[in-house]
PDB file of C-alpha atoms in Angstrom:
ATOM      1  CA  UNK A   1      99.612 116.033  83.705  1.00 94.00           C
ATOM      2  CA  UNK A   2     100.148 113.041  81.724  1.00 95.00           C
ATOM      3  CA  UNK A   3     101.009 109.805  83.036  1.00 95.00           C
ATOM      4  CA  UNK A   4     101.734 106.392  81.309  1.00 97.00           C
ATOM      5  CA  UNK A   5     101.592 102.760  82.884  1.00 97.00           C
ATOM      6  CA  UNK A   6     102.026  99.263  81.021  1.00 96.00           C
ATOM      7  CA  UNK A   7      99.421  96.774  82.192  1.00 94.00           C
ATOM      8  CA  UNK A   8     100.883  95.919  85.226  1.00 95.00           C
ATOM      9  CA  UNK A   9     100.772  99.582  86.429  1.00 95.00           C
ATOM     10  CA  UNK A  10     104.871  99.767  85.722  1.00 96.00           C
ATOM     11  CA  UNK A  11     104.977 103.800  85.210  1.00 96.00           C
ATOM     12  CA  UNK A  12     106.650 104.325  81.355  1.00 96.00           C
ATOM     13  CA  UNK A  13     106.059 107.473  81.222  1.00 95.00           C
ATOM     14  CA  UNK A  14     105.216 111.108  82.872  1.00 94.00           C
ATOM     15  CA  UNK A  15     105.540 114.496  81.333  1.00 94.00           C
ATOM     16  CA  UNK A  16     107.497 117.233  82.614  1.00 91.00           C
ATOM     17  CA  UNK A  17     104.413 118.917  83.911  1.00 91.00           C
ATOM     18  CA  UNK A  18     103.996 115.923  86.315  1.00 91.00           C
ATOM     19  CA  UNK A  19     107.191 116.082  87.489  1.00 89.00           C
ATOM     20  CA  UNK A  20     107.434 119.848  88.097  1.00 86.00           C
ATOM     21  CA  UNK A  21     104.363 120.102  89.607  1.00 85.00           C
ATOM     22  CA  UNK A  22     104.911 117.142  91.943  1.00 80.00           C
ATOM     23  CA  UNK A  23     108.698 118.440  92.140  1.00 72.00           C
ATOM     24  CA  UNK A  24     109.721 114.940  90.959  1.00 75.00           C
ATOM     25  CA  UNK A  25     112.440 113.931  88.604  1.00 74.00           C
ATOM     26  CA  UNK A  26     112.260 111.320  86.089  1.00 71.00           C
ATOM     27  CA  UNK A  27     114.244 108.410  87.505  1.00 79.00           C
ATOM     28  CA  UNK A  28     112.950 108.779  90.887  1.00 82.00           C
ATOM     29  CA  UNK A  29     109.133 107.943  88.959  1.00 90.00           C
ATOM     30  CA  UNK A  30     109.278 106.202  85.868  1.00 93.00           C
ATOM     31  CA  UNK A  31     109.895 102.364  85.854  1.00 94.00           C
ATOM     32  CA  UNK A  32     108.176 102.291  89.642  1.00 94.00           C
ATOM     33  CA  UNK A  33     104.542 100.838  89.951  1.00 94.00           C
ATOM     34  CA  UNK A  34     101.604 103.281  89.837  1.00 93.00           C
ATOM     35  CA  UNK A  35     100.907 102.963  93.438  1.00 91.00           C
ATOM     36  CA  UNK A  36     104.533 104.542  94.674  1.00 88.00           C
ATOM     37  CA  UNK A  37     102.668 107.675  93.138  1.00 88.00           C
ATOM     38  CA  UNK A  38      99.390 107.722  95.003  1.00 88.00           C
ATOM     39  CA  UNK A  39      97.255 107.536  98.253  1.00 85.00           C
ATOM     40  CA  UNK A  40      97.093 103.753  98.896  1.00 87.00           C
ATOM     41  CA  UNK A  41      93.471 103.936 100.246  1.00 85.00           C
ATOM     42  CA  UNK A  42      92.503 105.841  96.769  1.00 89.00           C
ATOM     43  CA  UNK A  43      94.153 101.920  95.187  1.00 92.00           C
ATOM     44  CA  UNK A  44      90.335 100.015  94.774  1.00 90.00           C
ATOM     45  CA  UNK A  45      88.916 103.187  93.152  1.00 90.00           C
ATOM     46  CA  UNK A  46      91.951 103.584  90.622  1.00 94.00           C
ATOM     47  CA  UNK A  47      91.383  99.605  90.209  1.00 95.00           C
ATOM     48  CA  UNK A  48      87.903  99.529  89.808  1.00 94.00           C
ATOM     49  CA  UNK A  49      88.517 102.350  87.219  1.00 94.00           C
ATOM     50  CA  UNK A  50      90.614 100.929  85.001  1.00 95.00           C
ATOM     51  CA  UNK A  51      89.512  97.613  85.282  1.00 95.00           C
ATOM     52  CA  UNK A  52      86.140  99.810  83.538  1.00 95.00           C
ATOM     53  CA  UNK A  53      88.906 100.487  80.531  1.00 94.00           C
ATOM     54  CA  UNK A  54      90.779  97.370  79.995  1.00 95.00           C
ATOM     55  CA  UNK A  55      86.521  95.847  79.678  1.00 95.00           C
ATOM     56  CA  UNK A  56      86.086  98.242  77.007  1.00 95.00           C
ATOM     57  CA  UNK A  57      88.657 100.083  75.558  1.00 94.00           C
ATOM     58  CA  UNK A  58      86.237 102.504  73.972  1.00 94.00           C
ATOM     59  CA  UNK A  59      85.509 104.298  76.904  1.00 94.00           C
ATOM     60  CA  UNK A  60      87.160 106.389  79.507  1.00 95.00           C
ATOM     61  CA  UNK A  61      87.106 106.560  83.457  1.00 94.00           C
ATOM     62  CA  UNK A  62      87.267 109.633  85.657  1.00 94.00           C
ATOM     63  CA  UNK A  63      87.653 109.378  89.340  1.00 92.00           C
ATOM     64  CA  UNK A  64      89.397 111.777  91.935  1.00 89.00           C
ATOM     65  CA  UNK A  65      92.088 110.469  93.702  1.00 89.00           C
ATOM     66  CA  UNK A  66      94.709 111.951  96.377  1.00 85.00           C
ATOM     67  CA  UNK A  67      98.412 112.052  96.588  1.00 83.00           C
ATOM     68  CA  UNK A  68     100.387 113.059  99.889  1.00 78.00           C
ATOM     69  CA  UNK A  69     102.459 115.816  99.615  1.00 76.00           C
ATOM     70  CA  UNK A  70     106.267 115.309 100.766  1.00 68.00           C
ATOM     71  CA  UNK A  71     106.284 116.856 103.891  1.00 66.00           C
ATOM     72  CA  UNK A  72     103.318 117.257 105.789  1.00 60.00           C
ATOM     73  CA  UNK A  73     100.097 114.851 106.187  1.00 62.00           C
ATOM     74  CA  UNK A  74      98.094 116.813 103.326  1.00 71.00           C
ATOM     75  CA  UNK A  75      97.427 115.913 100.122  1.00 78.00           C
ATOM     76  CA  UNK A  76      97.343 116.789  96.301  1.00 83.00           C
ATOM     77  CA  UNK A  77      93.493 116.342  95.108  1.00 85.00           C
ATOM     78  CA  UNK A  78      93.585 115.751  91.277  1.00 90.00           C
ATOM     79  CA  UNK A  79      91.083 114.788  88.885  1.00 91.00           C
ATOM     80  CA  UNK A  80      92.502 112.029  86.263  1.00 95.00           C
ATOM     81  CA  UNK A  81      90.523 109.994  82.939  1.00 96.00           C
ATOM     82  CA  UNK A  82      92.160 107.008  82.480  1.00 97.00           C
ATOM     83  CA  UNK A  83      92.614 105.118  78.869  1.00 97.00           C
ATOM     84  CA  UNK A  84      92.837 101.904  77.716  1.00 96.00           C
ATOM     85  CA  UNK A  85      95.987 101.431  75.234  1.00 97.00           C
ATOM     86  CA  UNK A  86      95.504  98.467  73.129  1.00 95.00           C
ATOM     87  CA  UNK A  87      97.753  97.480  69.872  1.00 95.00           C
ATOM     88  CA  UNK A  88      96.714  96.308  66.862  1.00 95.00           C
ATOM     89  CA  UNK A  89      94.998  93.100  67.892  1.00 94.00           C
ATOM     90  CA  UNK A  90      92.567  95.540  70.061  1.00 91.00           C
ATOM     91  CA  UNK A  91      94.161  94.148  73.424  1.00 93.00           C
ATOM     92  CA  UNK A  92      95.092  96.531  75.569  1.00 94.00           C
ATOM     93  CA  UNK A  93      98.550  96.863  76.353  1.00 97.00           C
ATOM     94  CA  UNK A  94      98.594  99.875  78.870  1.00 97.00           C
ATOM     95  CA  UNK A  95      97.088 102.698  80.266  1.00 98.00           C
ATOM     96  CA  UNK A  96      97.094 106.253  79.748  1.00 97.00           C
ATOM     97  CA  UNK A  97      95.917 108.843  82.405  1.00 97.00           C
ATOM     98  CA  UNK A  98      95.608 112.295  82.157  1.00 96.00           C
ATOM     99  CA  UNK A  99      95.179 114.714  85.045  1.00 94.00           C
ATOM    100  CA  UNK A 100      94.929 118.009  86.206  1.00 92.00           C
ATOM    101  CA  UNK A 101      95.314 119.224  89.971  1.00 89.00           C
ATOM    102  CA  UNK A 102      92.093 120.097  92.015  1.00 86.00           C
ATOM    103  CA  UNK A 103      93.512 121.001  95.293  1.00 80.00           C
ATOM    104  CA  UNK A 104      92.263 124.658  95.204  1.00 74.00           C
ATOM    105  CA  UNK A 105      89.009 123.588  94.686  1.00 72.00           C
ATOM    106  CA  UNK A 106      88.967 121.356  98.326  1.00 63.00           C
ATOM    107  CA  UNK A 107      90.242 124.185 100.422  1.00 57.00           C
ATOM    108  CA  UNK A 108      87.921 126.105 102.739  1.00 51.00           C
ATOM    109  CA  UNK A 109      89.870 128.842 104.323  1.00 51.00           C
ATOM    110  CA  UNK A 110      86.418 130.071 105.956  1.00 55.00           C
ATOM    111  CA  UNK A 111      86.971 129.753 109.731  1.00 63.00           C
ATOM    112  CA  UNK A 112      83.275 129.851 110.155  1.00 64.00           C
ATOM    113  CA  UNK A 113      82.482 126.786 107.946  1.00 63.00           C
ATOM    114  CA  UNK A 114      85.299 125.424 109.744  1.00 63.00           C
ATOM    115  CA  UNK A 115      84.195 125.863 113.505  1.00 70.00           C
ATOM    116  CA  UNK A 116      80.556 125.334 112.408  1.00 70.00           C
ATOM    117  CA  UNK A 117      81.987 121.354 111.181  1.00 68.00           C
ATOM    118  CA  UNK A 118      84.056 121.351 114.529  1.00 68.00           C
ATOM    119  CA  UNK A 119      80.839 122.328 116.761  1.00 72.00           C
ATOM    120  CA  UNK A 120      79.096 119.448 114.426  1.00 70.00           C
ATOM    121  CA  UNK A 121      81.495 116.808 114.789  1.00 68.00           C
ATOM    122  CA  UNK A 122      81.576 117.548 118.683  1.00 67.00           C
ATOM    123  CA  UNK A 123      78.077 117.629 119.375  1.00 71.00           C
ATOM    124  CA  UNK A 124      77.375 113.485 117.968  1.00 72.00           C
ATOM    125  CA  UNK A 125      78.926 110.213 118.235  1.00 75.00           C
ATOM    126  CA  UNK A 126      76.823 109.673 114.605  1.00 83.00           C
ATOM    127  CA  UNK A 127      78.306 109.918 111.299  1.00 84.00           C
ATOM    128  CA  UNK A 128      77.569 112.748 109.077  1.00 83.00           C
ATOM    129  CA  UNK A 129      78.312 113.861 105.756  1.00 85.00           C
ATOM    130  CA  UNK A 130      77.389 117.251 104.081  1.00 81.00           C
ATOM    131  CA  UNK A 131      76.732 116.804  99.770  1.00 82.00           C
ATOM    132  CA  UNK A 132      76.510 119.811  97.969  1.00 75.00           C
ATOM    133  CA  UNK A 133      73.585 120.266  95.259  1.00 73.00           C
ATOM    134  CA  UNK A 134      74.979 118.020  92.739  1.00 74.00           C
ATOM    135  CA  UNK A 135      75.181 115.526  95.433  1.00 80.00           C
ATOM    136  CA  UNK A 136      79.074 115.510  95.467  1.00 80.00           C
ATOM    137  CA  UNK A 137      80.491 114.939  98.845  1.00 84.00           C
ATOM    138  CA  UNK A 138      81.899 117.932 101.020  1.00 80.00           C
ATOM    139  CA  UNK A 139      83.152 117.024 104.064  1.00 81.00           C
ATOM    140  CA  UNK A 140      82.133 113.908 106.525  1.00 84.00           C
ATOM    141  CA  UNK A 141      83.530 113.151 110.362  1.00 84.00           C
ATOM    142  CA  UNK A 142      85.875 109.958 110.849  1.00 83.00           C
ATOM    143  CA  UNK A 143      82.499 107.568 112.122  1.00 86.00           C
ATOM    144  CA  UNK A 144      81.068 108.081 108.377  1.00 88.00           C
ATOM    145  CA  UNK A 145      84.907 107.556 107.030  1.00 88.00           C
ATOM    146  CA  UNK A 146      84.690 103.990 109.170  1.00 89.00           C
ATOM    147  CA  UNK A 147      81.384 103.196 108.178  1.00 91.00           C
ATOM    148  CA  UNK A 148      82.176 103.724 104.359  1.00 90.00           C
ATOM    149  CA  UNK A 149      85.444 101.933 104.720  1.00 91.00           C
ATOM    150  CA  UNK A 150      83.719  99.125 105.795  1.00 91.00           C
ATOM    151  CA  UNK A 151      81.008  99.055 104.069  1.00 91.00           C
ATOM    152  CA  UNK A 152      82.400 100.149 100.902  1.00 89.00           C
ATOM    153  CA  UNK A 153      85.953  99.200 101.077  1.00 88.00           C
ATOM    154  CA  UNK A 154      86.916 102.924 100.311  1.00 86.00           C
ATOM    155  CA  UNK A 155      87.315 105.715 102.118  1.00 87.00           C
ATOM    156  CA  UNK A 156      85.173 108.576 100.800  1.00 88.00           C
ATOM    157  CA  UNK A 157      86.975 111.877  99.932  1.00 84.00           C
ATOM    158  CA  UNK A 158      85.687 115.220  98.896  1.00 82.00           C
ATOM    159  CA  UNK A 159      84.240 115.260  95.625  1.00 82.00           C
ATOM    160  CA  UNK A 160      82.750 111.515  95.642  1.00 84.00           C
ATOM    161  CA  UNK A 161      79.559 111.378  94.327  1.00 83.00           C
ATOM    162  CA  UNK A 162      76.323 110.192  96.896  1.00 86.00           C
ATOM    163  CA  UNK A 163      75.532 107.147  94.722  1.00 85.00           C
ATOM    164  CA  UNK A 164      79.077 105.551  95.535  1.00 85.00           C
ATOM    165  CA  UNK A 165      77.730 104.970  99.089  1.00 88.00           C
ATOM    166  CA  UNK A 166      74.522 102.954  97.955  1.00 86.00           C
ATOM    167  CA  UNK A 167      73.750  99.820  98.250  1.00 85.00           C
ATOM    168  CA  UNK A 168      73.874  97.787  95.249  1.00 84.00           C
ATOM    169  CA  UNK A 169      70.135  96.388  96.150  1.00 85.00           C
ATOM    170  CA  UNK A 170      69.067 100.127  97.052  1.00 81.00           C
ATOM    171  CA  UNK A 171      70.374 101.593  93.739  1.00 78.00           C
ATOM    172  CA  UNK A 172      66.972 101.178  91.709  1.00 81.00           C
ATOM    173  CA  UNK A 173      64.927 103.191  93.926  1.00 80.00           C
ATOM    174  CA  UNK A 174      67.309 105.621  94.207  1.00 68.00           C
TER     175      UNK A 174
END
């Protein structure tokens, strides 16, 4: 999926992937802001990110970021690298993001994972969080979501990496 903002996040541009996928069409997307197109609490990490690409150009950002779907309270996962555009003068000018969907990926259709997270989640008031081997995040109860969201500012979702939810003056040790 390909998706095009000028720097103010005004959407120029999607490509008819996008909008099939999402079951969009074009007016109904392009010449809205960004955020019409996304979870709002994903909004600092998509910030942060391309803040990262408008301070050098050169590189790209990844993150993982949610969209609801249209008619129930789930979402779209997608994984998206976000550009800098800049003209000829090396300023950027816009962004360019390019996605693909992860959703698969975040479903467990095990019912035994599922009640053994239930029997978890009913047996503490404490937060939890299970990481997988690469330390990405798999699941967490709603006290860690709090905690992180006030903390952090964000609210963690499946895939986020353990080091987001350091402390700035922990992060050397770590």
């Amino acid at each position: 999926m390909i998706l095009v903002t000028d720097i103010e996040g005004i959407i120029l541009y999607v490509n008819d992937f996008y909008l099939k996928h999402f079951n969009f069409k074009s007016e109904n997307v392009v010449g809205k802001l960004y955020t019409t197109q996304i979870f709002l609490g994903d909004n600092e990490r998509i910030l942060e990110a391309i803040k990262k690409c408008i301070e050098n150009p050169q590189n790209s950002e990844k993150i993982i970021i949610r969209k609801p779907k249209k008619h129930n309270k789930t979402y779209y996962y997608s994984s998206w690298e976000f550009f800098a555009i800049v003209n000829d003068l090396k300023e950027p000018i816009g962004i360019l993001s390019i996605g693909y969907d992860i959703s698969d990926s975040f479903i467990l259709d095990d019912p035994e994972i599922d009640e053994f997270y239930s029997l978890v989640n009913n047996m503490t008031a404490e937060s939890w969080t299970f990481y997988d081997t690469d330390l990405h995040l798999r699941t967490c109860n709603q006290k860690a979501i709090e905690i992180a969201k006030n903390v952090f500012n964000v609210e963690p979702i499946k895939g986020d990496h353990a080091m987001m939810y350091v402390l700035e003056e922990h992060k050397p040790i770590m």
